[in-house]
Tab-separated table of C-alpha atoms in Angstrom:
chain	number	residue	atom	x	y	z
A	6	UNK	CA	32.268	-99.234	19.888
A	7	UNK	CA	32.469	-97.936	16.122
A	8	UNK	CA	28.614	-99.475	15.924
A	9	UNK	CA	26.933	-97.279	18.400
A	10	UNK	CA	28.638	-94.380	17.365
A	11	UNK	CA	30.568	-94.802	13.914
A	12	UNK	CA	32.039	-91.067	13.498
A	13	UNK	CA	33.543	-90.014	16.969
A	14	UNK	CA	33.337	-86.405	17.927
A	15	UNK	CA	37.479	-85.423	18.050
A	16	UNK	CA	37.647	-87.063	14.728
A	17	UNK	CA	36.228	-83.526	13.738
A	18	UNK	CA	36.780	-80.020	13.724
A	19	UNK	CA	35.273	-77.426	15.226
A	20	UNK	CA	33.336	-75.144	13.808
A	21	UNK	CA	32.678	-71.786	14.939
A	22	UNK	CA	29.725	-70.114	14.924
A	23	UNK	CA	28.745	-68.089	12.437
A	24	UNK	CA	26.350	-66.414	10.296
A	25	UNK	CA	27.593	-67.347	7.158
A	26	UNK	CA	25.166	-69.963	4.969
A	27	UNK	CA	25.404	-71.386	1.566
A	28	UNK	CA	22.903	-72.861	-0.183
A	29	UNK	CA	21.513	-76.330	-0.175
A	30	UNK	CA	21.837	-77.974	-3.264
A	31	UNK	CA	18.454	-78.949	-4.882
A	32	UNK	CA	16.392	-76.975	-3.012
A	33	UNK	CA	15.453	-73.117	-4.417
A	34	UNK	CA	15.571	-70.336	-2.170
A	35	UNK	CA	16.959	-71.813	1.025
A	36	UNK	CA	19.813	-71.777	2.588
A	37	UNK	CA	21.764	-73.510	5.567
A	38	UNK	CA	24.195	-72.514	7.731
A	39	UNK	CA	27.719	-73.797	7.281
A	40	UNK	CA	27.026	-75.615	10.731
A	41	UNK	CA	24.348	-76.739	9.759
A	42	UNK	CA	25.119	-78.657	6.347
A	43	UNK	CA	28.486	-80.068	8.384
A	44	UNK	CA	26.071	-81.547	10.199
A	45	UNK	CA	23.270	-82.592	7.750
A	46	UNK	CA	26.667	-84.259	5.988
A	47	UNK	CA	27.629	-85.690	9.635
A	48	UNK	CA	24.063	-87.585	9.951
A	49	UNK	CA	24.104	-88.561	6.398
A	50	UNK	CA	26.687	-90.735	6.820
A	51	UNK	CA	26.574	-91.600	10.358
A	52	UNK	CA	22.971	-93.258	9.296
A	53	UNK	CA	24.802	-95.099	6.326
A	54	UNK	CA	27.489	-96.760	9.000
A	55	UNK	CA	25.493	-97.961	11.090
A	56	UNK	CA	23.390	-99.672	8.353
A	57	UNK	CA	26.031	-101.092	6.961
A	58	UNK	CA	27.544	-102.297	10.390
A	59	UNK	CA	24.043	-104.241	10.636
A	60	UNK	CA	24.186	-105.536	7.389
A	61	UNK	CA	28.003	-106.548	7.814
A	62	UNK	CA	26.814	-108.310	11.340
A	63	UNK	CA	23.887	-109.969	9.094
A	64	UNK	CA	26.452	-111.384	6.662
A	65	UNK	CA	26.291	-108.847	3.962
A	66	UNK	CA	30.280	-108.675	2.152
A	67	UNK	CA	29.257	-105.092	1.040
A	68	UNK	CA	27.200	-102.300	0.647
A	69	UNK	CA	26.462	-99.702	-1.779
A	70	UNK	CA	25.304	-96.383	-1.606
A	71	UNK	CA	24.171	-94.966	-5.270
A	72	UNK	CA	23.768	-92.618	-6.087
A	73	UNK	CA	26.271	-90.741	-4.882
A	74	UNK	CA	28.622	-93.666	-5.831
A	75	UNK	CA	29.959	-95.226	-2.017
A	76	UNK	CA	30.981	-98.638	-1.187
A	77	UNK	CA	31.175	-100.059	2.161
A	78	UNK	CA	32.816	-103.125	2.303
A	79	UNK	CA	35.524	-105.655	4.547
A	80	UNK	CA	36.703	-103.545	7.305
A	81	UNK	CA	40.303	-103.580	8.884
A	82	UNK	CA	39.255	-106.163	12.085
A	83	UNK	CA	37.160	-108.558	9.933
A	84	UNK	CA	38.207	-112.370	8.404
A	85	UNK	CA	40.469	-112.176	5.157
A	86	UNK	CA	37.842	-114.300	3.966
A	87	UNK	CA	35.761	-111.530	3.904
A	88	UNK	CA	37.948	-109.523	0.853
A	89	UNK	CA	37.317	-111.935	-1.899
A	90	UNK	CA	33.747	-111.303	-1.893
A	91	UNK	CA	33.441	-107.954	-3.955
A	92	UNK	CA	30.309	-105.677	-5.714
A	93	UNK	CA	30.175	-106.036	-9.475
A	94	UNK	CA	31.715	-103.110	-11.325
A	95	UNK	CA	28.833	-102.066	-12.714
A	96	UNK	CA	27.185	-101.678	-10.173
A	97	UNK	CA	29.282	-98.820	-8.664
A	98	UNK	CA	32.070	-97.736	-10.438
A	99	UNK	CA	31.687	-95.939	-14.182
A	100	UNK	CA	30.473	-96.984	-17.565
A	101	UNK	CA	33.565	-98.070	-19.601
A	102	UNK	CA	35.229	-94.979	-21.245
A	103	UNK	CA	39.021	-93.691	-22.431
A	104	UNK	CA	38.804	-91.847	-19.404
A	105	UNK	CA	42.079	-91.992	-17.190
A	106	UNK	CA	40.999	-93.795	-13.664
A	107	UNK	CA	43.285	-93.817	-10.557
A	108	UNK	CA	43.337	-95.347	-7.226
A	109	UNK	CA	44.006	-93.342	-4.654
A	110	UNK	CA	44.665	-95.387	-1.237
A	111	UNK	CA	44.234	-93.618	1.675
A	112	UNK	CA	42.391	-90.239	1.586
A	113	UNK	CA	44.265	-88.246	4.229
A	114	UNK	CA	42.087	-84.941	4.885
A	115	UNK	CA	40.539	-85.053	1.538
A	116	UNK	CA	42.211	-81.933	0.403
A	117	UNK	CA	44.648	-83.259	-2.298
A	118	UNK	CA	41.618	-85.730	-4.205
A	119	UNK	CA	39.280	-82.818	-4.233
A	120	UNK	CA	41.871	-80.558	-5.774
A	121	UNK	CA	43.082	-83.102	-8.348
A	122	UNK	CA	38.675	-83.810	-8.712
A	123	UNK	CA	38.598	-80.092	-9.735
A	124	UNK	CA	41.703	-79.934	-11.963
A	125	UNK	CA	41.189	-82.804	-14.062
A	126	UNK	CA	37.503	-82.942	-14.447
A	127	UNK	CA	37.840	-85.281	-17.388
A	128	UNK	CA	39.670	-88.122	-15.599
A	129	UNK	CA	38.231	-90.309	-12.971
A	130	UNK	CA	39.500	-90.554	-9.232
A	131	UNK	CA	38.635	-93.849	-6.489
A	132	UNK	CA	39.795	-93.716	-3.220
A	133	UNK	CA	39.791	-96.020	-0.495
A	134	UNK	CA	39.951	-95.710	2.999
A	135	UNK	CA	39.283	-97.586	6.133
A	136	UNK	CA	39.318	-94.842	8.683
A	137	UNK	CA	35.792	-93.683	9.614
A	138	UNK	CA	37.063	-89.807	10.169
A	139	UNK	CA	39.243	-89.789	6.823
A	140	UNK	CA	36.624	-91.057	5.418
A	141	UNK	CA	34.186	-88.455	6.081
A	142	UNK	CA	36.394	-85.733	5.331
A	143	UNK	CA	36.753	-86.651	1.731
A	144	UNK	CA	32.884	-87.499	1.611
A	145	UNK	CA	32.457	-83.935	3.093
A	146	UNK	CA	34.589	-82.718	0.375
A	147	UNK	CA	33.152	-84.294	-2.454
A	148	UNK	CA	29.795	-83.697	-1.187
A	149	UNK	CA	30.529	-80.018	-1.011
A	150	UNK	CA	32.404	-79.576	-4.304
A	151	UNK	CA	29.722	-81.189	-6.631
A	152	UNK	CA	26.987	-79.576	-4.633
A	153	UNK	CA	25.044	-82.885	-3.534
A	154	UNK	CA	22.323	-83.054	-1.414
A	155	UNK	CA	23.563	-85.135	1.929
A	156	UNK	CA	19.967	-86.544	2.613
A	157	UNK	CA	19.055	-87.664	-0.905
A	158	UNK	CA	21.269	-87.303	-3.268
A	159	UNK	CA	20.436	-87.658	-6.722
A	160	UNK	CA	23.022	-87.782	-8.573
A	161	UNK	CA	26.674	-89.794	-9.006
A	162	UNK	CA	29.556	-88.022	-8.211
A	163	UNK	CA	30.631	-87.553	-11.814
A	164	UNK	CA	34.299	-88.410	-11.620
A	165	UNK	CA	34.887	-89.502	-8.044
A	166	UNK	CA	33.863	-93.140	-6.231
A	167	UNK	CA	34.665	-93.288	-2.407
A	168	UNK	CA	35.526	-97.040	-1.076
A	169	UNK	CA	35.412	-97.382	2.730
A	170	UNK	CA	37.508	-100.744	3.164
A	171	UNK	CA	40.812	-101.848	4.611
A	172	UNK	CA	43.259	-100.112	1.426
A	173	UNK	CA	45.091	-103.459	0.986
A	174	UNK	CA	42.036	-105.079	-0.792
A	175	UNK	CA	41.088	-102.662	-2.689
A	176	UNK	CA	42.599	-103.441	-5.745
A	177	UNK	CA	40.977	-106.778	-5.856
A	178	UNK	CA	37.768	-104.662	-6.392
A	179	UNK	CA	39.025	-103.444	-10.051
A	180	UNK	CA	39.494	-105.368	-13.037
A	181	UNK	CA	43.091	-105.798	-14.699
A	182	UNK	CA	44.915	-103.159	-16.444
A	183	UNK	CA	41.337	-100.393	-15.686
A	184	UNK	CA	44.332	-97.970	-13.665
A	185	UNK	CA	45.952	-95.679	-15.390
A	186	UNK	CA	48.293	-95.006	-12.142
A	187	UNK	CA	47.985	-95.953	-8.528
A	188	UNK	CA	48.705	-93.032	-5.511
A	189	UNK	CA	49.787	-94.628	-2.370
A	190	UNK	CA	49.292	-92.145	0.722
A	191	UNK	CA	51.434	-93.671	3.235
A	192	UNK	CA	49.600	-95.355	6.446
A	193	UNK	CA	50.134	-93.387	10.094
A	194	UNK	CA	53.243	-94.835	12.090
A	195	UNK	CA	53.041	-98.890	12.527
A	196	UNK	CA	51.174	-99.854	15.593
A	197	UNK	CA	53.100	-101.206	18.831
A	198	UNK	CA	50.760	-103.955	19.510
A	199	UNK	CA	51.241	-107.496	17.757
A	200	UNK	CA	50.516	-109.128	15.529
A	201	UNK	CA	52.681	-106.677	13.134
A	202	UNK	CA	50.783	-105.914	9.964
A	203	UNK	CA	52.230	-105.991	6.811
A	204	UNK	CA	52.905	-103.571	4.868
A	205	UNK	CA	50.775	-102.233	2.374
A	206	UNK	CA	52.994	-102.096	-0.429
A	207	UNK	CA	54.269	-105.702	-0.481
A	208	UNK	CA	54.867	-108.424	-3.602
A	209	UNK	CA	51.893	-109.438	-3.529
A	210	UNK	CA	50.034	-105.775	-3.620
A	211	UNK	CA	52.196	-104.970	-6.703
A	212	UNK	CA	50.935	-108.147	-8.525
């Protein structure tokens, strides 16, 4: 069940052993081994799941986790009901500014956001996902690029929020006309079992 153990072990790669290490942000003088922080970064957010799986099973619509700037919220099996409850703005996303923001739905392998994160460090990037190992690559990522501590973070991500959340809701989370453009990363091939879902980009997505 995705409560007991929220991250499954082949939704990651393997990683060889080695004796390379980087340092770990915040702290002077030490340093990890690449192993190692994947799975400091692994634990981190294994230990936020599961909370928010409690809360969810409590009755909690969301969850936040700021700093760094995550939101857990409705997941894929849950009520419909359940999307029009949503965590203020303010308490997540960024203070109002001319800053370009873009929704990215569906993070893929995290590879294209954290490019695009480094490229255009003066424009703003949220991306939603409702796969657990998607997910943690691009928190991985993110993590990694902006040098965070995976244990206690300090700090937001400066131009990055992460939504974990079926992608079709998302939207609902943002006020009108805040996107400057919205990047659709199409879903994996439509499941054989019924009921069909629909698809993501629909009418009533582009309203």
């Amino acid at each position: 069940r995705l409560y007991n153990n929220p991250l499954r072990p082949d939704h990651f790669p393997i990683i060889p052993a080695q004796m390379a290490s980087t340092k770990f942000p915040g702290v002077t003088g030490t340093v990890l081994s690449n192993a190692s922080r994947f799975s400091s970064l692994q634990r981190a957010l294994n230990d936020r799941l599961r909370e928010w799986h409690w809360q969810r099973n409590s009755g909690s619509y969301y969850q936040l986790w700021t700093p760094p700037g995550i939101v857990f919220a409705r997941l894929k099996q849950d009520h419909h009901a359940h999307g029009k409850h949503r965590p203020p703005l303010a308490d997540w996303c960024f203070e109002p500014s001319k800053s370009p923001l873009h929704l990215v739905l569906g993070a893929m392998n995290g590879r294209w956001v954290n490019y695009m994160l480094k490229e255009r460090p003066d424009e703003k990037f949220v991306v939603a996902d409702g796969d657990t190992g998607r997910l943690f690559h691009m928190f991985s990522r993110a993590m990694d690029t902006f040098a965070l501590d995976p244990q206690d973070p300090e700090e937001f991500f400066p131009n990055f929020r992460l939504i974990y959340c079926n992608e079709r809701h998302v939207p609902k989370f943002l006020e009108h006309r805040m996107l400057r453009s919205v990047r659709v990363h199409l879903p994996w091939a439509a499941r054989e079992t019924r009921p069909r879902l629909d698809a993501l980009v629909n009418e009533a997505f582009v309203k």
